[in-house]
Short mmCIF file of C-alpha atoms in Angstrom, two decimals:
data_model
loop_
_atom_site.label_atom_id
_atom_site.label_comp_id
_atom_site.label_asym_id
_atom_site.label_seq_id
_atom_site.Cartn_x
_atom_site.Cartn_y
_atom_site.Cartn_z
CA UNK X 1 37.99 136.58 62.48
CA UNK X 2 38.92 140.19 63.22
CA UNK X 3 41.33 140.96 65.21
CA UNK X 4 42.70 144.14 67.23
CA UNK X 5 44.73 146.71 65.80
CA UNK X 6 47.89 146.60 66.69
CA UNK X 7 48.66 143.00 68.16
CA UNK X 8 51.80 142.29 69.03
CA UNK X 9 54.06 140.21 67.73
CA UNK X 10 53.78 136.55 69.32
CA UNK X 11 56.59 134.76 70.45
CA UNK X 12 56.84 131.19 71.62
CA UNK X 13 59.31 129.11 73.63
CA UNK X 14 60.57 125.87 72.45
CA UNK X 15 58.98 122.83 74.02
CA UNK X 16 57.82 119.59 73.56
CA UNK X 17 56.30 120.32 69.58
CA UNK X 18 56.91 117.78 66.82
CA UNK X 19 56.40 114.75 68.62
CA UNK X 20 59.57 115.23 70.64
CA UNK X 21 58.11 113.70 73.55
CA UNK X 22 60.61 115.52 76.41
CA UNK X 23 59.61 114.84 79.84
CA UNK X 24 60.08 118.58 80.62
CA UNK X 25 57.04 119.62 78.52
CA UNK X 26 53.52 120.50 80.31
CA UNK X 27 51.05 117.68 79.29
CA UNK X 28 54.48 115.22 78.56
CA UNK X 29 52.54 112.74 81.23
CA UNK X 30 49.70 112.13 79.15
CA UNK X 31 47.63 114.25 81.75
CA UNK X 32 45.33 117.40 80.80
CA UNK X 33 43.28 119.56 83.37
CA UNK X 34 40.88 121.56 81.36
CA UNK X 35 38.76 124.58 82.50
CA UNK X 36 35.70 126.55 81.12
CA UNK X 37 33.52 128.18 83.51
CA UNK X 38 31.89 127.79 86.67
CA UNK X 39 29.89 124.57 87.61
CA UNK X 40 26.54 125.62 86.69
CA UNK X 41 27.09 126.83 82.94
CA UNK X 42 26.45 125.08 79.81
CA UNK X 43 30.45 124.96 79.20
CA UNK X 44 31.30 123.27 82.19
CA UNK X 45 28.97 120.35 81.33
CA UNK X 46 30.47 120.29 77.77
CA UNK X 47 33.65 119.77 79.36
CA UNK X 48 32.58 117.13 81.33
CA UNK X 49 31.24 115.40 78.57
CA UNK X 50 34.43 115.92 76.29
CA UNK X 51 36.88 114.82 79.00
CA UNK X 52 34.60 111.80 79.80
CA UNK X 53 34.49 110.64 76.10
CA UNK X 54 38.34 111.12 75.60
CA UNK X 55 39.14 109.12 78.94
CA UNK X 56 36.79 106.43 77.97
CA UNK X 57 38.87 105.95 74.86
CA UNK X 58 42.27 105.93 75.04
CA UNK X 59 45.05 105.26 77.35
CA UNK X 60 47.26 107.67 75.98
CA UNK X 61 45.57 110.83 77.58
CA UNK X 62 43.22 111.62 80.90
CA UNK X 63 41.42 114.48 80.97
CA UNK X 64 40.19 116.20 83.99
CA UNK X 65 37.49 118.85 83.50
CA UNK X 66 36.98 121.80 86.63
CA UNK X 67 35.27 124.78 87.04
CA UNK X 68 36.92 128.02 86.67
CA UNK X 69 35.83 131.93 87.00
CA UNK X 70 35.68 132.00 83.46
CA UNK X 71 37.78 133.36 80.17
CA UNK X 72 40.20 136.04 82.11
CA UNK X 73 40.84 133.38 84.93
CA UNK X 74 41.91 130.64 82.86
CA UNK X 75 44.50 132.79 81.31
CA UNK X 76 45.79 132.77 84.88
CA UNK X 77 45.37 129.20 85.38
CA UNK X 78 47.20 128.45 82.42
CA UNK X 79 50.22 130.77 83.61
CA UNK X 80 50.23 128.78 86.76
CA UNK X 81 50.13 125.47 85.76
CA UNK X 82 47.07 124.78 87.05
CA UNK X 83 45.51 124.32 83.83
CA UNK X 84 46.35 122.67 80.74
CA UNK X 85 43.82 123.50 77.74
CA UNK X 86 41.10 125.77 78.95
CA UNK X 87 38.58 128.06 77.10
CA UNK X 88 38.75 131.70 75.82
CA UNK X 89 36.89 133.82 73.88
CA UNK X 90 37.74 136.52 71.16
CA UNK X 91 37.71 139.35 73.32
CA UNK X 92 40.19 137.87 75.87
CA UNK X 93 42.41 137.11 73.11
CA UNK X 94 42.23 140.47 71.66
CA UNK X 95 43.66 141.38 74.91
CA UNK X 96 46.35 138.95 75.55
CA UNK X 97 47.97 139.71 72.24
CA UNK X 98 47.92 143.05 72.79
CA UNK X 99 49.53 142.99 76.02
CA UNK X 100 46.21 144.66 77.56
CA UNK X 101 45.60 144.79 81.18
CA UNK X 102 45.08 142.42 82.98
CA UNK X 103 47.30 140.77 80.78
CA UNK X 104 50.97 142.53 80.05
CA UNK X 105 53.06 140.15 81.94
CA UNK X 106 51.84 136.64 80.72
CA UNK X 107 55.12 134.37 80.33
CA UNK X 108 53.93 132.18 77.14
CA UNK X 109 51.48 132.41 73.79
CA UNK X 110 48.20 130.76 74.10
CA UNK X 111 48.32 128.68 71.19
CA UNK X 112 44.13 127.56 69.89
CA UNK X 113 43.17 124.23 69.84
CA UNK X 114 39.16 123.76 68.43
CA UNK X 115 36.33 125.92 68.29
CA UNK X 116 33.62 125.23 70.94
CA UNK X 117 30.72 127.40 70.56
CA UNK X 118 29.46 130.72 69.91
CA UNK X 119 27.49 133.00 72.23
CA UNK X 120 25.87 135.57 70.70
CA UNK X 121 25.39 138.48 73.28
CA UNK X 122 21.67 140.48 73.61
CA UNK X 123 20.22 143.34 75.72
CA UNK X 124 16.59 142.59 76.74
CA UNK X 125 14.33 144.72 78.59
CA UNK X 126 10.68 144.60 80.22
CA UNK X 127 9.94 148.10 79.84
CA UNK X 128 7.07 149.00 77.39
CA UNK X 129 7.83 150.29 74.22
CA UNK X 130 11.26 149.96 74.45
CA UNK X 131 12.88 148.35 71.24
CA UNK X 132 16.31 149.92 70.55
CA UNK X 133 19.78 150.21 72.63
CA UNK X 134 19.51 153.70 72.05
CA UNK X 135 16.40 153.70 74.39
CA UNK X 136 18.76 153.49 77.33
CA UNK X 137 18.67 156.95 79.36
CA UNK X 138 21.15 157.81 81.67
CA UNK X 139 19.04 156.71 84.83
CA UNK X 140 18.21 153.15 83.25
CA UNK X 141 19.20 150.64 85.33
CA UNK X 142 21.51 148.43 83.21
CA UNK X 143 22.96 145.30 83.78
CA UNK X 144 25.41 144.09 80.64
CA UNK X 145 26.06 140.84 82.59
CA UNK X 146 27.93 140.51 86.14
CA UNK X 147 30.80 143.04 86.39
CA UNK X 148 33.90 140.87 86.36
CA UNK X 149 32.97 139.19 83.09
CA UNK X 150 35.04 139.37 79.98
CA UNK X 151 31.23 139.10 78.14
CA UNK X 152 30.72 142.51 80.89
CA UNK X 153 33.79 144.10 79.12
CA UNK X 154 32.90 143.50 75.83
CA UNK X 155 29.17 145.08 76.24
CA UNK X 156 29.94 147.71 78.15
CA UNK X 157 33.07 148.81 75.19
CA UNK X 158 29.68 148.53 72.85
CA UNK X 159 27.26 150.41 74.80
CA UNK X 160 29.57 153.09 74.37
CA UNK X 161 28.69 153.52 70.62
CA UNK X 162 25.02 154.44 71.46
CA UNK X 163 24.78 155.78 75.19
CA UNK X 164 26.32 158.58 77.09
CA UNK X 165 25.44 157.46 80.59
CA UNK X 166 23.43 154.96 82.35
CA UNK X 167 23.47 153.28 85.81
CA UNK X 168 25.16 150.19 85.81
CA UNK X 169 24.22 147.57 88.56
CA UNK X 170 25.55 144.31 88.63
CA UNK X 171 23.05 141.35 88.72
CA UNK X 172 23.73 137.46 88.34
CA UNK X 173 22.02 135.75 85.44
CA UNK X 174 19.70 134.15 87.29
CA UNK X 175 18.15 136.65 89.28
CA UNK X 176 17.29 139.22 86.09
CA UNK X 177 14.05 138.12 86.03
CA UNK X 178 12.91 138.69 89.56
CA UNK X 179 15.20 142.08 89.08
CA UNK X 180 12.81 142.80 86.36
CA UNK X 181 9.44 141.76 88.00
CA UNK X 182 10.15 144.15 90.72
CA UNK X 183 11.48 147.13 88.87
CA UNK X 184 14.99 147.52 89.59
CA UNK X 185 16.13 146.23 86.43
CA UNK X 186 15.53 148.36 83.46
CA UNK X 187 17.76 146.31 81.01
CA UNK X 188 19.45 143.06 81.09
CA UNK X 189 22.01 140.68 79.18
CA UNK X 190 20.75 137.22 77.20
CA UNK X 191 22.24 135.01 75.39
CA UNK X 192 21.75 132.51 72.22
CA UNK X 193 24.27 129.63 72.08
CA UNK X 194 25.54 128.77 68.50
CA UNK X 195 22.64 131.30 67.25
CA UNK X 196 19.98 128.74 68.34
CA UNK X 197 19.81 127.74 71.76
CA UNK X 198 18.46 129.70 74.69
CA UNK X 199 19.61 128.94 78.03
CA UNK X 200 17.44 128.34 81.18
CA UNK X 201 17.66 131.62 82.63
CA UNK X 202 16.50 133.59 79.67
CA UNK X 203 13.51 131.25 79.66
CA UNK X 204 12.68 132.05 82.76
CA UNK X 205 13.02 136.22 81.81
CA UNK X 206 10.49 135.37 79.01
CA UNK X 207 7.75 133.83 81.34
CA UNK X 208 8.11 135.86 84.21
CA UNK X 209 8.40 139.44 82.31
CA UNK X 210 7.30 140.65 78.63
CA UNK X 211 10.73 140.83 77.32
CA UNK X 212 11.66 142.92 74.69
CA UNK X 213 14.55 142.17 72.64
CA UNK X 214 16.46 145.40 71.88
CA UNK X 215 17.95 146.34 68.21
CA UNK X 216 21.21 148.26 67.83
CA UNK X 217 20.61 151.17 66.21
CA UNK X 218 22.32 151.05 62.59
CA UNK X 219 24.64 153.72 62.82
CA UNK X 220 26.43 151.54 65.67
CA UNK X 221 26.08 148.17 63.75
CA UNK X 222 28.29 149.45 60.96
CA UNK X 223 30.74 150.97 63.78
CA UNK X 224 30.59 147.69 65.78
CA UNK X 225 31.29 145.82 62.23
CA UNK X 226 34.34 148.02 61.60
CA UNK X 227 35.56 147.42 65.44
CA UNK X 228 38.67 145.10 65.34
CA UNK X 229 37.55 143.66 68.55
CA UNK X 230 34.08 142.87 67.64
CA UNK X 231 31.91 140.27 65.90
CA UNK X 232 28.94 141.05 64.82
CA UNK X 233 26.10 138.26 63.85
CA UNK X 234 22.66 137.95 62.21
CA UNK X 235 19.84 136.31 64.09
CA UNK X 236 16.75 135.43 62.75
CA UNK X 237 14.56 136.16 65.48
CA UNK X 238 11.36 134.07 63.96
CA UNK X 239 13.31 131.36 65.49
CA UNK X 240 12.24 132.71 68.41
CA UNK X 241 9.21 132.22 70.54
CA UNK X 242 7.60 134.25 73.77
CA UNK X 243 9.41 137.90 73.46
CA UNK X 244 6.57 140.58 74.02
CA UNK X 245 8.82 142.21 70.98
CA UNK X 246 11.61 141.14 68.99
CA UNK X 247 13.12 142.42 65.34
CA UNK X 248 12.54 140.26 62.98
CA UNK X 249 16.83 140.18 62.22
CA UNK X 250 18.76 141.34 65.17
CA UNK X 251 22.55 142.49 65.02
CA UNK X 252 24.60 142.02 67.73
CA UNK X 253 27.63 141.38 69.38
CA UNK X 254 28.52 137.61 69.60
CA UNK X 255 31.81 136.09 71.63
CA UNK X 256 33.76 132.93 69.78
CA UNK X 257 34.95 130.45 72.76
CA UNK X 258 37.86 128.63 71.71
CA UNK X 259 40.42 125.82 73.68
CA UNK X 260 43.66 127.33 73.82
CA UNK X 261 46.99 125.65 75.58
CA UNK X 262 50.33 127.22 76.43
CA UNK X 263 52.75 127.34 73.18
CA UNK X 264 55.03 124.83 75.17
CA UNK X 265 52.78 122.14 75.56
CA UNK X 266 53.41 118.64 74.54
CA UNK X 267 53.32 117.99 70.43
CA UNK X 268 52.42 114.21 71.07
CA UNK X 269 49.30 114.29 74.43
CA UNK X 270 47.69 117.01 72.52
CA UNK X 271 47.66 114.75 68.79
CA UNK X 272 46.33 111.85 70.67
CA UNK X 273 43.54 113.99 72.42
CA UNK X 274 42.68 115.82 69.60
CA UNK X 275 42.66 112.29 67.23
CA UNK X 276 40.73 110.84 70.49
CA UNK X 277 37.97 113.49 70.60
CA UNK X 278 37.82 113.35 66.76
CA UNK X 279 36.79 110.09 66.61
CA UNK X 280 34.12 110.52 68.89
CA UNK X 281 32.83 113.75 67.29
CA UNK X 282 29.44 112.30 66.59
CA UNK X 283 29.12 110.61 69.68
CA UNK X 284 29.60 113.84 71.68
CA UNK X 285 25.94 115.16 71.00
CA UNK X 286 24.62 112.14 72.66
CA UNK X 287 26.54 112.92 75.58
CA UNK X 288 25.34 116.82 74.98
CA UNK X 289 23.32 118.57 72.51
CA UNK X 290 25.40 121.41 72.79
CA UNK X 291 28.13 119.45 71.39
CA UNK X 292 26.42 118.70 68.06
CA UNK X 293 28.47 121.40 66.25
CA UNK X 294 31.77 119.15 66.57
CA UNK X 295 30.40 116.36 64.08
CA UNK X 296 30.86 118.82 61.46
CA UNK X 297 34.54 118.89 61.14
CA UNK X 298 35.05 122.70 59.76
CA UNK X 299 33.72 123.86 63.09
CA UNK X 300 36.80 122.83 64.76
CA UNK X 301 38.30 125.88 62.79
CA UNK X 302 35.41 127.55 62.86
CA UNK X 303 35.95 131.56 64.26
CA UNK X 304 39.46 130.78 64.44
CA UNK X 305 41.20 134.22 65.86
CA UNK X 306 43.63 135.70 63.85
CA UNK X 307 45.28 137.35 67.24
CA UNK X 308 46.60 133.81 68.30
CA UNK X 309 48.61 130.76 66.65
CA UNK X 310 47.53 127.50 66.05
CA UNK X 311 49.49 124.67 68.76
CA UNK X 312 51.98 123.13 65.99
CA UNK X 313 50.07 119.76 66.78
CA UNK X 314 46.50 121.31 65.83
CA UNK X 315 48.13 122.68 62.93
CA UNK X 316 49.12 119.25 61.56
CA UNK X 317 46.19 117.49 62.91
CA UNK X 318 43.27 119.94 60.80
CA UNK X 319 45.80 120.05 57.60
CA UNK X 320 45.39 116.06 57.67
CA UNK X 321 41.94 116.34 58.22
CA UNK X 322 41.38 118.97 55.68
CA UNK X 323 39.90 121.61 57.38
CA UNK X 324 42.82 123.77 57.90
CA UNK X 325 42.90 127.27 56.56
CA UNK X 326 45.99 128.79 55.09
CA UNK X 327 45.39 132.18 56.63
CA UNK X 328 45.84 130.55 60.10
CA UNK X 329 49.22 131.57 61.83
CA UNK X 330 50.97 128.15 63.60
CA UNK X 331 52.50 128.46 66.51
CA UNK X 332 56.68 128.49 66.99
CA UNK X 333 58.38 125.10 67.63
#
């Protein structure tokens, strides 16, 4: 994965690593609070399935899946010891590594643990004849996800490559369909989970209006591919039905969501967590189909962040399982 230029050298505070078992380390008691996003999201449902599988199959670790406001908030929760393992995405990871607001003063280094899923983000419109992001005008009402989300920052940054101005509005995912139907929204956001699954609110938009998927112009695609903070994906749109218009292949920004822990989190607890979850990796999809990717061992380290190191327990575990890359960085013990 590409990283932000000039990423700061990352430092770690020595903690319970390498199996030392010190009671001073976060998680040394075997208890792990896991946070993802809000209660209505797929991510939270996935975290509940993960927690249940671990809790039912080991006495060494107890996982408590709790809702959170999202990726930016999760860094704060880790900092305040309100969470032990949280998911973030590459946009947030890049800002943390570069000491960018609002992460200038965090006192720990997030260490990667495993990959959860990818969200390919696209812009869509009900407007007749629109086929490109370049169709957006200065008076167009655009909601690149609600204000305050890390995704909004990424999509607004991407839009800057194409359009000079637009009317920024903030509409929740579930309300985009009615806003488009009532003429209050020209462009909204949609997503494909792991490039393949449409959330219910995206299906609702398709069933409410003639939804048109907007392609990113070729020049913007080239610039976004060169942007160290952006991941671009190619989506075969022939696998999706019901759109008024869609390009054959959509080139669009994507966010990779990975779980992280504090650098001083207990080595033994994290290793036991991974060992238990790995043994249940094929069964996870019975609980939540979106967790099917974890059945493939290489998926666990897919789209790893160059900006952040792996926790030593995760690094050792993946080396033993044969899914480690020498390009990955290991956090300091």
